[in-house]
Short mmCIF file of C-alpha atoms and ligand atoms in Angstrom, two decimals:
data_model
loop_
_atom_site.label_atom_id
_atom_site.label_comp_id
_atom_site.label_asym_id
_atom_site.label_seq_id
_atom_site.Cartn_x
_atom_site.Cartn_y
_atom_site.Cartn_z
CA MET A 14 15.33 -62.03 -35.80
CA SER A 15 18.31 -60.47 -34.53
CA GLU A 16 18.17 -56.95 -32.98
CA SER A 17 18.93 -55.04 -36.01
CA SER A 18 18.44 -56.86 -39.20
CA LEU A 19 15.36 -57.94 -40.94
CA ARG A 20 14.92 -60.86 -43.47
CA VAL A 21 12.20 -59.91 -46.32
CA VAL A 22 11.62 -63.21 -48.39
CA TRP A 23 9.87 -62.30 -51.80
CA VAL A 24 7.84 -65.73 -52.52
CA TYR A 25 7.54 -67.20 -56.26
CA PRO A 26 8.59 -63.81 -58.19
CA ASP A 27 8.37 -66.01 -61.39
CA LEU A 28 4.94 -67.04 -60.77
CA LEU A 29 3.63 -64.45 -58.72
CA SER A 30 4.29 -60.82 -59.30
CA THR A 31 1.43 -59.13 -61.33
CA TYR A 32 0.86 -55.44 -61.09
CA GLY A 33 4.25 -54.28 -59.61
CA ASP A 34 3.90 -56.60 -56.44
CA GLN A 35 7.46 -56.80 -56.32
CA GLY A 36 7.19 -53.40 -54.89
CA ASN A 37 5.77 -54.60 -51.97
CA ALA A 38 9.52 -56.00 -51.33
CA LEU A 39 11.47 -53.05 -52.29
CA VAL A 40 9.43 -50.54 -50.09
CA THR A 41 9.27 -52.78 -46.79
CA ALA A 42 13.42 -53.63 -47.35
CA ARG A 43 13.43 -49.59 -48.33
CA ARG A 44 11.15 -48.18 -44.83
CA ALA A 45 12.85 -51.10 -42.81
CA GLU A 46 16.48 -49.26 -44.01
CA GLN A 47 15.44 -46.21 -43.25
CA ARG A 48 14.77 -47.18 -39.67
CA GLY A 49 18.46 -48.16 -39.66
CA LEU A 50 18.12 -51.86 -39.90
CA LYS A 51 19.90 -54.27 -42.12
CA VAL A 52 17.65 -55.83 -44.35
CA THR A 53 18.64 -59.50 -46.34
CA ARG A 54 15.95 -59.57 -49.07
CA THR A 55 15.71 -63.14 -50.83
CA ASP A 56 13.42 -63.81 -53.94
CA VAL A 57 12.39 -67.53 -53.71
CA ARG A 58 11.55 -68.87 -57.39
CA SER A 59 9.22 -71.57 -57.62
CA ASP A 60 11.91 -74.23 -58.29
CA GLN A 61 13.87 -73.42 -54.80
CA ARG A 62 13.13 -74.22 -51.25
CA ILE A 63 11.32 -71.67 -48.80
CA PRO A 64 13.51 -70.24 -46.42
CA THR A 65 11.96 -70.54 -42.81
CA SER A 66 14.14 -68.28 -41.08
CA GLY A 67 12.31 -65.19 -42.78
CA ASP A 68 10.62 -62.43 -40.85
CA ILE A 69 8.29 -61.13 -43.26
CA TYR A 70 7.11 -63.06 -46.44
CA LEU A 71 5.48 -61.26 -49.54
CA ILE A 72 3.31 -63.13 -52.15
CA GLY A 73 1.88 -61.32 -54.63
CA GLY A 74 -0.84 -61.84 -57.47
CA GLY A 75 -0.95 -63.92 -60.46
CA GLU A 76 -3.33 -65.19 -63.17
CA ASP A 77 -5.21 -68.58 -62.74
CA ARG A 78 -2.54 -70.99 -64.22
CA PRO A 79 0.49 -69.92 -62.17
CA GLN A 80 -1.46 -69.68 -59.22
CA ARG A 81 -2.39 -73.15 -59.42
CA LEU A 82 1.45 -73.79 -59.96
CA ALA A 83 2.37 -71.85 -57.21
CA ALA A 84 0.04 -73.56 -54.97
CA GLU A 85 1.13 -77.16 -55.73
CA ARG A 86 4.50 -76.05 -55.09
CA LEU A 87 4.03 -73.94 -51.73
CA GLN A 88 1.79 -76.95 -50.32
CA ARG A 89 4.58 -79.69 -51.29
CA ASP A 90 7.43 -77.45 -49.94
CA GLY A 91 5.92 -76.47 -46.65
CA GLY A 92 8.54 -74.06 -45.70
CA LEU A 93 6.03 -71.04 -45.43
CA GLN A 94 3.50 -72.93 -42.83
CA ARG A 95 6.78 -73.73 -41.13
CA ALA A 96 8.05 -70.41 -40.91
CA VAL A 97 3.99 -69.13 -39.84
CA ASP A 98 4.12 -71.70 -36.93
CA ASN A 99 7.89 -70.04 -35.99
CA GLY A 100 5.72 -66.66 -35.79
CA ALA A 101 6.82 -65.43 -39.30
CA ILE A 102 4.83 -62.67 -40.71
CA VAL A 103 2.81 -62.88 -44.29
CA PHE A 104 1.65 -60.55 -46.74
CA ALA A 105 -0.24 -61.76 -49.52
CA VAL A 106 -2.02 -60.30 -52.40
CA CYS A 107 -4.88 -61.48 -54.46
CA ALA A 108 -3.92 -64.93 -56.08
CA GLY A 109 -1.42 -65.14 -53.00
CA TYR A 110 -4.31 -64.48 -50.55
CA GLN A 111 -6.31 -66.73 -52.20
CA ILE A 112 -3.18 -69.47 -52.25
CA ILE A 113 -2.63 -68.59 -48.26
CA GLY A 114 -6.41 -70.02 -47.38
CA HIS A 115 -8.39 -73.24 -47.28
CA GLU A 116 -9.13 -73.62 -50.85
CA PHE A 117 -9.82 -71.77 -54.68
CA ILE A 118 -11.15 -72.76 -57.66
CA ASN A 119 -8.39 -72.93 -60.15
CA ASP A 120 -7.59 -72.44 -63.88
CA LEU A 121 -8.88 -76.01 -64.87
CA GLY A 122 -12.51 -75.17 -62.74
CA GLU A 123 -11.31 -77.90 -59.95
CA ARG A 124 -11.27 -77.02 -56.12
CA GLN A 125 -7.71 -76.63 -55.44
CA PRO A 126 -6.59 -76.58 -51.31
CA GLY A 127 -4.60 -73.61 -50.16
CA LEU A 128 -2.22 -73.82 -47.20
CA GLY A 129 -4.97 -73.02 -44.50
CA LEU A 130 -2.83 -70.13 -43.36
CA LEU A 131 -5.87 -68.21 -42.88
CA ASP A 132 -9.58 -69.23 -42.47
CA VAL A 133 -10.99 -68.21 -45.87
CA VAL A 134 -12.36 -70.01 -48.85
CA THR A 135 -12.23 -68.38 -52.63
CA VAL A 136 -15.19 -69.28 -54.94
CA ARG A 137 -15.12 -68.39 -58.75
CA GLY A 138 -17.57 -65.16 -59.20
CA GLU A 139 -20.99 -65.45 -61.05
CA GLY A 140 -20.83 -61.62 -61.73
CA SER A 141 -18.45 -59.48 -63.74
CA ARG A 142 -14.71 -59.64 -62.96
CA CYS A 143 -13.78 -56.83 -59.75
CA VAL A 144 -11.92 -54.44 -61.41
CA GLY A 145 -10.95 -50.91 -60.38
CA ASP A 146 -9.50 -48.78 -58.03
CA VAL A 147 -10.61 -49.18 -54.27
CA LEU A 148 -10.71 -47.36 -51.13
CA ALA A 149 -11.40 -48.84 -48.05
CA ASP A 150 -11.28 -48.61 -43.95
CA ILE A 151 -8.65 -50.95 -42.15
CA ASP A 152 -9.88 -52.63 -39.12
CA GLU A 153 -9.69 -49.99 -36.66
CA ARG A 154 -7.66 -52.30 -34.65
CA LEU A 155 -4.85 -52.09 -36.62
CA GLY A 156 -4.85 -47.92 -36.22
CA LEU A 157 -4.05 -47.26 -40.19
CA PRO A 158 -5.20 -44.71 -42.42
CA GLN A 159 -7.49 -45.60 -45.25
CA LEU A 160 -6.55 -48.44 -47.78
CA THR A 161 -6.14 -47.43 -51.38
CA GLY A 162 -5.59 -50.12 -53.80
CA PHE A 163 -6.11 -51.64 -57.17
CA GLU A 164 -8.23 -54.69 -57.59
CA ASN A 165 -8.47 -57.34 -60.73
CA HIS A 166 -10.05 -60.66 -59.75
CA GLN A 167 -12.54 -62.96 -60.44
CA GLY A 168 -12.26 -65.06 -57.18
CA VAL A 169 -14.74 -64.08 -54.54
CA THR A 170 -13.69 -65.17 -51.07
CA ARG A 171 -15.71 -65.90 -48.14
CA LEU A 172 -14.29 -65.31 -44.60
CA GLY A 173 -14.44 -67.98 -41.79
CA PRO A 174 -14.65 -67.24 -37.95
CA GLY A 175 -10.95 -67.60 -37.71
CA VAL A 176 -9.88 -64.54 -39.21
CA ARG A 177 -11.55 -60.85 -39.45
CA PRO A 178 -11.62 -58.49 -42.40
CA PHE A 179 -8.61 -56.66 -43.22
CA ALA A 180 -10.68 -53.63 -44.40
CA ARG A 181 -14.23 -52.43 -45.23
CA VAL A 182 -14.64 -51.17 -48.79
CA ARG A 183 -16.00 -47.64 -49.37
CA ILE A 184 -15.43 -47.84 -53.13
CA GLY A 185 -14.72 -51.11 -55.05
CA ARG A 186 -15.37 -54.71 -54.08
CA GLY A 187 -12.65 -56.55 -52.06
CA ASN A 188 -13.84 -59.84 -51.17
CA GLY A 189 -16.42 -59.74 -53.72
CA THR A 190 -19.11 -61.20 -51.43
CA GLY A 191 -21.25 -57.98 -51.34
CA ASP A 192 -20.98 -57.84 -47.72
CA GLY A 193 -18.03 -54.79 -47.90
CA THR A 194 -15.48 -56.94 -46.60
CA GLU A 195 -11.84 -56.78 -47.93
CA GLY A 196 -9.03 -59.28 -47.26
CA ALA A 197 -8.39 -60.92 -44.03
CA TRP A 198 -6.02 -61.27 -41.24
CA ARG A 199 -5.45 -62.94 -38.10
CA ASP A 200 -2.23 -62.70 -35.97
CA THR A 201 0.82 -62.28 -38.25
CA VAL A 202 -0.88 -63.23 -41.59
CA ILE A 203 -2.49 -60.89 -43.85
CA GLY A 204 -4.27 -61.36 -47.14
CA THR A 205 -5.58 -58.30 -49.45
CA TYR A 206 -7.08 -57.97 -53.06
CA MET A 207 -5.28 -54.71 -53.22
CA HIS A 208 -2.39 -54.34 -55.85
CA GLY A 209 -0.97 -50.88 -56.42
CA PRO A 210 1.84 -52.17 -55.18
CA VAL A 211 -0.06 -51.78 -52.26
CA LEU A 212 2.51 -51.05 -49.84
CA ALA A 213 4.15 -48.26 -52.06
CA ARG A 214 0.42 -46.74 -51.80
CA ASN A 215 -0.21 -47.63 -48.32
CA PRO A 216 3.37 -47.48 -46.59
CA GLN A 217 2.53 -47.46 -42.90
CA VAL A 218 1.05 -51.05 -43.73
CA ALA A 219 4.56 -51.70 -44.31
CA ASP A 220 5.57 -50.35 -41.20
CA LEU A 221 2.83 -52.69 -39.79
CA LEU A 222 4.65 -55.56 -41.19
CA ILE A 223 8.37 -54.23 -39.52
CA LYS A 224 6.42 -53.43 -36.14
CA LEU A 225 5.15 -56.90 -35.83
CA ALA A 226 8.58 -58.51 -37.29
CA LEU A 227 10.40 -56.16 -34.49
CA ASP A 228 7.75 -56.79 -31.73
CA VAL A 229 7.30 -52.99 -31.30
CA ASN A 230 4.71 -50.53 -31.20
CA ALA A 231 6.30 -47.52 -33.03
CA LEU A 232 9.00 -46.62 -35.86
CA PRO A 233 11.00 -43.74 -35.99
CA PRO A 234 8.85 -41.36 -38.49
CA VAL A 235 10.41 -41.17 -42.12
CA ASP A 236 9.87 -38.63 -44.87
CA ASP A 237 6.67 -39.67 -46.41
CA ARG A 238 5.95 -36.84 -48.92
CA TRP A 239 6.37 -38.80 -52.16
CA TYR A 240 4.08 -41.62 -50.39
CA GLU A 241 1.43 -39.23 -49.54
CA ALA A 242 1.60 -37.28 -53.05
CA LEU A 243 0.89 -40.98 -54.82
CA ARG A 244 -1.64 -41.57 -52.25
CA ALA A 245 -3.80 -38.55 -52.80
CA GLU A 246 -3.67 -39.18 -56.62
CA ARG A 247 -4.73 -42.43 -56.04
CA ILE A 248 -7.64 -41.75 -54.14
CA ALA A 249 -8.58 -38.55 -56.25
CA ALA A 250 -8.59 -41.45 -59.13
CA ALA A 251 -10.78 -43.86 -56.90
CA ARG A 252 -13.26 -41.20 -56.19
CA GLN A 253 -13.92 -40.59 -60.12
CA PRO A 254 -17.14 -41.83 -61.34
CA ALA A 255 -16.45 -44.56 -63.65
N1 LIG B 311 -6.76 -65.06 -60.52
C1 LIG B 311 -7.27 -65.14 -59.38
C2 LIG B 311 -8.71 -64.47 -59.63
O1 LIG B 311 -8.81 -63.91 -60.65
C3 LIG B 311 -6.19 -63.75 -58.89
C4 LIG B 311 -5.95 -62.81 -60.04
C5 LIG B 311 -4.80 -62.05 -59.53
O2 LIG B 311 -3.76 -62.04 -58.63
N2 LIG B 311 -4.79 -60.38 -59.85
O3 LIG B 311 -9.28 -64.33 -58.68
#
């Protein structure tokens, strides 16, 4: 990227955009603009090529059939894999998270290959669907406040040695493996089960993506009062007994 501009790519809004995940693109762009960056946001529909020159790629959640189609098309396209090879940042939610792993079970009950950007494998959970508000502690290496989000998935995601858990759940199920892990990350690629939109609930995670893109350790502070009010409300909701 050039010194003062940032290209945010919102991947397949026509297939992967549940629970307001598009808000992740809005929040990322807004917070970058507040730091004086010029932001180009590109929404790439599933019948278009994935540009390889983006800085931050955001992928949302989706239902099982759109998830299968999105994985097939991303696989065929190859652009996202090339962008990551060039150092791009990827932040993927739920179905998006499953797609960037090695494989998942699709709506036809088949094992479907993902993009292999994260060393994770998703199977279909035998138990009840994971649904509800989540509160989790983000990997301390990332130095971020507690993660708040909303989950709704049947998939159970197992992590391989090539990734670290993004967070550890205090409330909720996360990866659904029963070991308390939530999401996965390595280098510039992060996957999470958190909807919300998660970057509106956790603006410091949006800032992390921007910092990775700019290769800086800190950003000028911005007014976070609105976000803090939203966080307080959602954290209280997560703590309320079901
Ligand atoms: N279809 C996937 C699952 O149920 C992802 C759902 C989602 O993105 N919310 O596991």
